[in-house]
Tab-separated table of C-alpha atoms in Angstrom:
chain	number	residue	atom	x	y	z
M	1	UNK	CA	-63.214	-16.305	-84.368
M	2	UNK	CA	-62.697	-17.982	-87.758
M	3	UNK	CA	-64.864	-16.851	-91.204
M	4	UNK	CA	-67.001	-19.530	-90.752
M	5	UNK	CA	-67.888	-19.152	-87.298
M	6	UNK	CA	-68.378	-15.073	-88.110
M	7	UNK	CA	-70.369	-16.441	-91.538
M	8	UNK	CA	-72.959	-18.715	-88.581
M	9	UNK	CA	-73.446	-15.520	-86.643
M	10	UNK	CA	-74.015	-12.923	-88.733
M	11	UNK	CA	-76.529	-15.721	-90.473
M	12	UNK	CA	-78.259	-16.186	-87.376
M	13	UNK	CA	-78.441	-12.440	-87.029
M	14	UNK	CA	-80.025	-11.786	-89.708
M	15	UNK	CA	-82.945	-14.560	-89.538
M	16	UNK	CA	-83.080	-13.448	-86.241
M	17	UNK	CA	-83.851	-10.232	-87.395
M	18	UNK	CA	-86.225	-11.439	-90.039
M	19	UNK	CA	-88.277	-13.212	-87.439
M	20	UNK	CA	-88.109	-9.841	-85.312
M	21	UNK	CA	-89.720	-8.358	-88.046
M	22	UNK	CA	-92.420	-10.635	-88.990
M	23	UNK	CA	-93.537	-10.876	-85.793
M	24	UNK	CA	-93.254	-7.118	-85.149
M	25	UNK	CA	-95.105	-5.643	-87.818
M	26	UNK	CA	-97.750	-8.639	-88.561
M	27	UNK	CA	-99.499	-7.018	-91.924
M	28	UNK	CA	-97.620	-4.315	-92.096
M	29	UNK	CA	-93.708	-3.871	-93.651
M	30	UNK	CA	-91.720	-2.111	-91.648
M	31	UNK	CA	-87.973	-1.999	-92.230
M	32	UNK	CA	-86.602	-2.723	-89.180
M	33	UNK	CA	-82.773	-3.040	-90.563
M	34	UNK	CA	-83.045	0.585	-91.949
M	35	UNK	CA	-83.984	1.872	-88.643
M	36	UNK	CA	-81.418	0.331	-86.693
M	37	UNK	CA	-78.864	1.455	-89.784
M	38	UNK	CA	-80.020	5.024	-88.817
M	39	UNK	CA	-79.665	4.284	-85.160
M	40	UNK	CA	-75.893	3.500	-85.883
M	41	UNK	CA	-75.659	5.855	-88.220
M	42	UNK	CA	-76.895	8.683	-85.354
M	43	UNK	CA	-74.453	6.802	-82.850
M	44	UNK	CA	-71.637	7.684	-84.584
M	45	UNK	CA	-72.517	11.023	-85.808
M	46	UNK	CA	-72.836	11.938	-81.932
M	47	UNK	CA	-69.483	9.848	-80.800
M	48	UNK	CA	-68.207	12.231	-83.968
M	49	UNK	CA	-68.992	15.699	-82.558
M	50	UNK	CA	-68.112	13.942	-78.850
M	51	UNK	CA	-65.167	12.885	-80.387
M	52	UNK	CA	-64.352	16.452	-81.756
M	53	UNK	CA	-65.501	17.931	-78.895
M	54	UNK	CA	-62.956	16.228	-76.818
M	55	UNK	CA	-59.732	16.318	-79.082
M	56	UNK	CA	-60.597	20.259	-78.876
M	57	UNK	CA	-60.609	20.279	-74.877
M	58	UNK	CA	-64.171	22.197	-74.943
M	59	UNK	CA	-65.341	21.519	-71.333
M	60	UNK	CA	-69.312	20.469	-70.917
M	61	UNK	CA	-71.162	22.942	-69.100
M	62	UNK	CA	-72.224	21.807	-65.368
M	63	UNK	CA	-75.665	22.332	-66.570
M	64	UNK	CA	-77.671	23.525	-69.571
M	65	UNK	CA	-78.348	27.654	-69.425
M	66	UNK	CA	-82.467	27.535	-69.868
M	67	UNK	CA	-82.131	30.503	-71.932
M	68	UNK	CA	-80.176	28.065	-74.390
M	69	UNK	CA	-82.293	25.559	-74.024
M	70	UNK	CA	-85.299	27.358	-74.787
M	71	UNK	CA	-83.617	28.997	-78.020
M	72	UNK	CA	-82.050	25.320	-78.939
M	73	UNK	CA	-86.270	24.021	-78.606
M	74	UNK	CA	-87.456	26.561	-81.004
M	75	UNK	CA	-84.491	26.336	-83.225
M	76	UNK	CA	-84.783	22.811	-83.654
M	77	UNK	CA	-88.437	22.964	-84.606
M	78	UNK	CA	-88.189	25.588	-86.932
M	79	UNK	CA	-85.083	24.265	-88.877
M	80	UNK	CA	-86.602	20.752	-88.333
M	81	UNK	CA	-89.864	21.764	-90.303
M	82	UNK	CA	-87.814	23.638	-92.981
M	83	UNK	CA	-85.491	20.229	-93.486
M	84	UNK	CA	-88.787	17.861	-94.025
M	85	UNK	CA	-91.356	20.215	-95.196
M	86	UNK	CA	-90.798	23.146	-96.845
M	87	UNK	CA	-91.451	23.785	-100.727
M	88	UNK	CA	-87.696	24.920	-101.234
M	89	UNK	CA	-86.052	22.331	-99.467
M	90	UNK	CA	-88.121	19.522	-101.677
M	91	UNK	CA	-84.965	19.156	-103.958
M	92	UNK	CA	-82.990	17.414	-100.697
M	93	UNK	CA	-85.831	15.276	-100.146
M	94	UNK	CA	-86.958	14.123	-103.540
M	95	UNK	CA	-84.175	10.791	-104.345
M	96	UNK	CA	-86.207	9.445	-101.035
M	97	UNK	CA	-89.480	10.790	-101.275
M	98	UNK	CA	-92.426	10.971	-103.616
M	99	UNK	CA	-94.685	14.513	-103.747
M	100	UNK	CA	-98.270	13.721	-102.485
M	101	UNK	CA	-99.333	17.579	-102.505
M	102	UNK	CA	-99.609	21.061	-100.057
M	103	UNK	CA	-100.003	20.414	-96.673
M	104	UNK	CA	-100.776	23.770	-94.877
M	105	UNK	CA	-99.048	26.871	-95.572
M	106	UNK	CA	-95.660	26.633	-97.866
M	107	UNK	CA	-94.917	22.946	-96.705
M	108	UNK	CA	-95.678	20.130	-98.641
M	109	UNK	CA	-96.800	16.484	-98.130
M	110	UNK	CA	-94.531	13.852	-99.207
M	111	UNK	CA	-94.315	9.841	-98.533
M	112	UNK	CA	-91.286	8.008	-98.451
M	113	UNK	CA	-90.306	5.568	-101.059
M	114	UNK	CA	-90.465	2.021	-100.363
M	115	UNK	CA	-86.867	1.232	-102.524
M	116	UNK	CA	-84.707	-0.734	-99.537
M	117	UNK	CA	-82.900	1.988	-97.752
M	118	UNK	CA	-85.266	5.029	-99.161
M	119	UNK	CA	-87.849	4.055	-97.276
M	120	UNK	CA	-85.982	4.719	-93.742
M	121	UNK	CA	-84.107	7.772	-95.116
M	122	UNK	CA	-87.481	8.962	-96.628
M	123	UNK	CA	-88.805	8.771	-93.376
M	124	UNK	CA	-86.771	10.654	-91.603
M	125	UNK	CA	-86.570	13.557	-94.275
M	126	UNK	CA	-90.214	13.989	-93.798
M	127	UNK	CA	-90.924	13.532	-90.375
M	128	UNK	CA	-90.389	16.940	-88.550
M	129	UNK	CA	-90.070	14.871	-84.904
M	130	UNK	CA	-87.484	12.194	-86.380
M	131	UNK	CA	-85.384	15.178	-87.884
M	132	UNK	CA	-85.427	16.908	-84.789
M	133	UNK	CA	-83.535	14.681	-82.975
M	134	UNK	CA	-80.665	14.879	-85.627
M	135	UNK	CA	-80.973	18.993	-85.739
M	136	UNK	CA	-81.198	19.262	-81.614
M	137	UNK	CA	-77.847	17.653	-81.300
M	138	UNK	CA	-75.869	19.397	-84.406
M	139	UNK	CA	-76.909	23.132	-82.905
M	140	UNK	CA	-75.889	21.617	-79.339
M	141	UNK	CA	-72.677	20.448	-80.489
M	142	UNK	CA	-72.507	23.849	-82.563
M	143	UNK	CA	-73.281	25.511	-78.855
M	144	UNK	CA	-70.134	23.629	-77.583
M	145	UNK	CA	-67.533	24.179	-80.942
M	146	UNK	CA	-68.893	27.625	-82.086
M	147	UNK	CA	-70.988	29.487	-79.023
M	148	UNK	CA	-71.577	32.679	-81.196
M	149	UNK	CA	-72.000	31.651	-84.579
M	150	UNK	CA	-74.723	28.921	-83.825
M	151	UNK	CA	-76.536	30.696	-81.470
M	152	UNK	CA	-76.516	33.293	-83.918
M	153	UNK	CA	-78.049	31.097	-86.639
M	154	UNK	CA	-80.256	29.887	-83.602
M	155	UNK	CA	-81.529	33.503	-83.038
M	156	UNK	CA	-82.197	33.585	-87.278
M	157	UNK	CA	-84.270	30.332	-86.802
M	158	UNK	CA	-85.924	31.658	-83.855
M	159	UNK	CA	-87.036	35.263	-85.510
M	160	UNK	CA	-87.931	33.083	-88.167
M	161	UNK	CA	-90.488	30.731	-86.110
M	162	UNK	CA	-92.108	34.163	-84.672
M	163	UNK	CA	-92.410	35.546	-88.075
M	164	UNK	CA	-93.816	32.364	-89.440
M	165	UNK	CA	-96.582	32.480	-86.169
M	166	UNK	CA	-97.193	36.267	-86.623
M	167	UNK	CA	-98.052	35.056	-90.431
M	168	UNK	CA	-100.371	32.780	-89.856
M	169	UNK	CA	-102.171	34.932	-87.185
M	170	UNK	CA	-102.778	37.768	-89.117
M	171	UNK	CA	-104.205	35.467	-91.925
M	172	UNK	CA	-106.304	33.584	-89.246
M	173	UNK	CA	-107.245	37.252	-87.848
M	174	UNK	CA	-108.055	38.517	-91.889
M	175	UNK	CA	-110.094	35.542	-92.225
M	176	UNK	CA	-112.235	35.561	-89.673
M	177	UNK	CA	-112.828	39.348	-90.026
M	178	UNK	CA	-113.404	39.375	-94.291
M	179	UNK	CA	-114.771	35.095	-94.260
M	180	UNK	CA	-112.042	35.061	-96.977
Protein backbone atom coordinates (compact mmCIF):
# COMPACT_ATOMS: atom_id res chain seq x y z
CA UNK A 1 0.00 0.00 0.00
CA UNK A 2 1.01 3.60 -0.77
CA UNK A 3 0.87 6.67 2.14
CA UNK A 4 -2.15 7.76 0.85
CA UNK A 5 -4.00 4.69 0.71
CA UNK A 6 -2.53 3.89 4.55
CA UNK A 7 -3.51 7.90 5.29
CA UNK A 8 -7.66 6.67 3.91
CA UNK A 9 -7.53 3.76 6.30
CA UNK A 10 -6.24 4.71 9.28
CA UNK A 11 -8.83 7.88 8.65
CA UNK A 12 -11.59 5.64 8.32
CA UNK A 13 -10.41 3.87 11.43
CA UNK A 14 -10.52 6.33 13.45
CA UNK A 15 -14.14 7.86 12.55
CA UNK A 16 -15.01 4.49 12.68
CA UNK A 17 -13.99 4.40 16.03
CA UNK A 18 -15.51 7.72 16.88
CA UNK A 19 -18.88 6.51 15.75
CA UNK A 20 -18.20 3.23 17.91
CA UNK A 21 -17.99 5.40 20.65
CA UNK A 22 -20.82 7.69 20.34
CA UNK A 23 -23.02 5.15 19.86
CA UNK A 24 -21.54 3.02 22.67
CA UNK A 25 -21.57 5.19 25.51
CA UNK A 26 -24.71 7.58 24.52
CA UNK A 27 -24.33 10.29 27.60
CA UNK A 28 -21.63 8.99 28.96
CA UNK A 29 -17.58 9.42 27.80
CA UNK A 30 -15.93 6.53 27.76
CA UNK A 31 -12.51 6.26 26.15
CA UNK A 32 -12.74 3.55 24.08
CA UNK A 33 -9.12 4.15 22.28
CA UNK A 34 -7.43 4.00 25.78
CA UNK A 35 -8.92 0.71 26.46
CA UNK A 36 -8.06 -0.93 23.40
CA UNK A 37 -4.34 0.88 23.88
CA UNK A 38 -4.27 -1.18 27.16
CA UNK A 39 -5.59 -4.23 25.42
CA UNK A 40 -2.44 -4.02 23.09
CA UNK A 41 -0.47 -2.91 25.54
CA UNK A 42 -1.45 -6.36 27.75
CA UNK A 43 -1.03 -8.34 24.33
CA UNK A 44 2.32 -7.70 24.12
CA UNK A 45 3.33 -7.76 27.64
CA UNK A 46 2.01 -11.53 27.55
CA UNK A 47 3.62 -12.38 23.87
CA UNK A 48 6.78 -10.75 26.04
CA UNK A 49 6.96 -13.24 28.93
CA UNK A 50 5.67 -16.03 26.08
CA UNK A 51 8.31 -14.82 24.15
CA UNK A 52 10.89 -15.18 27.06
CA UNK A 53 9.46 -18.10 28.11
CA UNK A 54 10.19 -19.79 24.90
CA UNK A 55 13.78 -18.44 23.97
CA UNK A 56 14.51 -20.03 27.61
CA UNK A 57 13.06 -23.61 26.60
CA UNK A 58 10.82 -23.61 29.96
CA UNK A 59 8.25 -26.33 29.04
CA UNK A 60 4.33 -25.50 30.03
CA UNK A 61 3.07 -27.74 32.52
CA UNK A 62 0.38 -30.42 31.13
CA UNK A 63 -1.89 -28.87 33.58
CA UNK A 64 -2.03 -26.26 36.34
CA UNK A 65 -1.05 -27.90 40.07
CA UNK A 66 -4.42 -26.63 42.12
CA UNK A 67 -2.23 -26.04 44.95
CA UNK A 68 -0.63 -23.25 42.60
CA UNK A 69 -3.54 -22.16 41.47
CA UNK A 70 -5.10 -21.60 44.65
CA UNK A 71 -1.86 -19.69 46.02
CA UNK A 72 -1.64 -17.71 42.43
CA UNK A 73 -5.84 -16.65 43.35
CA UNK A 74 -4.98 -15.28 46.67
CA UNK A 75 -1.76 -13.80 45.59
CA UNK A 76 -3.23 -11.95 42.93
CA UNK A 77 -5.91 -10.43 45.11
CA UNK A 78 -3.83 -9.44 47.77
CA UNK A 79 -1.02 -7.79 45.64
CA UNK A 80 -3.87 -6.58 43.33
CA UNK A 81 -5.52 -4.57 46.30
CA UNK A 82 -2.09 -3.33 47.53
CA UNK A 83 -1.27 -1.98 43.69
CA UNK A 84 -4.79 0.11 43.49
CA UNK A 85 -5.62 0.73 47.02
CA UNK A 86 -3.40 0.92 49.60
CA UNK A 87 -2.30 4.27 51.46
CA UNK A 88 1.51 3.53 50.68
CA UNK A 89 1.25 2.65 47.26
CA UNK A 90 -0.80 6.16 46.53
CA UNK A 91 2.55 7.72 45.26
CA UNK A 92 2.36 5.10 41.99
CA UNK A 93 -1.08 6.03 41.48
CA UNK A 94 -1.25 9.75 41.96
CA UNK A 95 0.09 11.25 38.03
CA UNK A 96 -3.35 9.22 37.06
CA UNK A 97 -5.51 9.56 39.85
CA UNK A 98 -7.08 12.17 42.07
CA UNK A 99 -7.56 11.32 46.16
CA UNK A 100 -11.36 11.22 46.94
CA UNK A 101 -10.75 9.91 50.67
CA UNK A 102 -10.51 6.39 53.06
CA UNK A 103 -12.32 3.69 51.84
CA UNK A 104 -12.31 0.90 54.54
CA UNK A 105 -9.39 -0.06 56.44
CA UNK A 106 -5.78 1.41 55.16
CA UNK A 107 -7.02 1.70 51.44
CA UNK A 108 -8.06 4.71 49.98
CA UNK A 109 -10.62 5.93 47.38
CA UNK A 110 -9.33 7.49 44.35
CA UNK A 111 -10.96 8.44 40.74
CA UNK A 112 -9.15 8.50 37.70
CA UNK A 113 -8.33 11.61 35.87
CA UNK A 114 -10.10 12.43 32.83
CA UNK A 115 -6.58 13.97 30.96
CA UNK A 116 -6.60 11.65 27.48
CA UNK A 117 -4.66 8.60 28.38
CA UNK A 118 -4.96 9.12 32.44
CA UNK A 119 -8.21 8.34 32.42
CA UNK A 120 -7.65 4.54 31.13
CA UNK A 121 -4.37 4.18 33.09
CA UNK A 122 -6.22 5.73 36.14
CA UNK A 123 -8.59 3.16 35.79
CA UNK A 124 -6.78 0.41 35.89
CA UNK A 125 -4.50 1.61 38.89
CA UNK A 126 -7.59 1.73 40.93
CA UNK A 127 -9.61 -1.01 40.01
CA UNK A 128 -8.49 -4.11 42.10
CA UNK A 129 -10.35 -6.61 39.28
CA UNK A 130 -8.67 -4.73 36.16
CA UNK A 131 -5.18 -5.00 37.99
CA UNK A 132 -5.67 -8.45 38.64
CA UNK A 133 -5.59 -9.56 35.39
CA UNK A 134 -2.13 -7.84 34.82
CA UNK A 135 -0.74 -9.32 38.42
CA UNK A 136 -2.32 -13.07 37.68
CA UNK A 137 -0.23 -13.38 34.61
CA UNK A 138 3.26 -11.69 35.88
CA UNK A 139 3.29 -14.32 39.10
CA UNK A 140 2.27 -17.11 36.42
CA UNK A 141 4.95 -16.25 34.16
CA UNK A 142 7.17 -15.79 37.43
CA UNK A 143 5.82 -19.61 38.23
CA UNK A 144 7.29 -20.63 34.79
CA UNK A 145 10.92 -18.36 34.83
CA UNK A 146 11.53 -18.44 38.66
CA UNK A 147 9.38 -21.51 40.44
CA UNK A 148 10.91 -20.72 43.94
CA UNK A 149 11.38 -17.19 44.18
CA UNK A 150 7.74 -16.24 43.07
CA UNK A 151 6.04 -18.69 44.82
CA UNK A 152 7.96 -17.54 47.60
CA UNK A 153 6.79 -13.92 47.25
CA UNK A 154 3.35 -15.72 46.54
CA UNK A 155 3.48 -17.41 50.03
CA UNK A 156 4.49 -13.52 51.53
CA UNK A 157 1.29 -12.23 49.73
CA UNK A 158 -0.66 -15.07 50.88
CA UNK A 159 0.41 -14.81 54.85
CA UNK A 160 -0.24 -11.38 54.18
CA UNK A 161 -4.07 -11.77 52.95
CA UNK A 162 -4.62 -14.11 56.23
CA UNK A 163 -3.10 -11.55 58.41
CA UNK A 164 -5.04 -8.78 56.82
CA UNK A 165 -8.52 -11.20 57.43
CA UNK A 166 -7.39 -12.19 60.99
CA UNK A 167 -7.21 -8.12 61.40
CA UNK A 168 -10.27 -7.27 60.51
CA UNK A 169 -11.92 -10.16 62.49
CA UNK A 170 -10.63 -9.44 65.65
CA UNK A 171 -11.72 -5.73 65.17
CA UNK A 172 -15.20 -6.95 63.95
CA UNK A 173 -15.07 -9.48 67.10
CA UNK A 174 -13.79 -6.21 69.60
CA UNK A 175 -16.56 -4.31 68.23
CA UNK A 176 -19.29 -6.18 68.64
CA UNK A 177 -18.18 -7.25 72.16
CA UNK A 178 -17.11 -3.33 73.58
CA UNK A 179 -19.95 -1.38 70.70
CA UNK A 180 -16.67 0.52 70.02
Amino acid sequence: MDTATDGRLAERLRRRLRRTGGTYSAEETRPLRGYLTAMAAFGAYTAGWATVLRMRGRPLPDRPVPWDVALTAVATFRLSRLLTKASVTSPLRAPFTTFQGPQGPAELHEEPRSEGAKDTVGELVTCPFCMSVWVASTLTAGQLLWPRATRTAMGALTALAGADALQLTYSALVEKTTGE
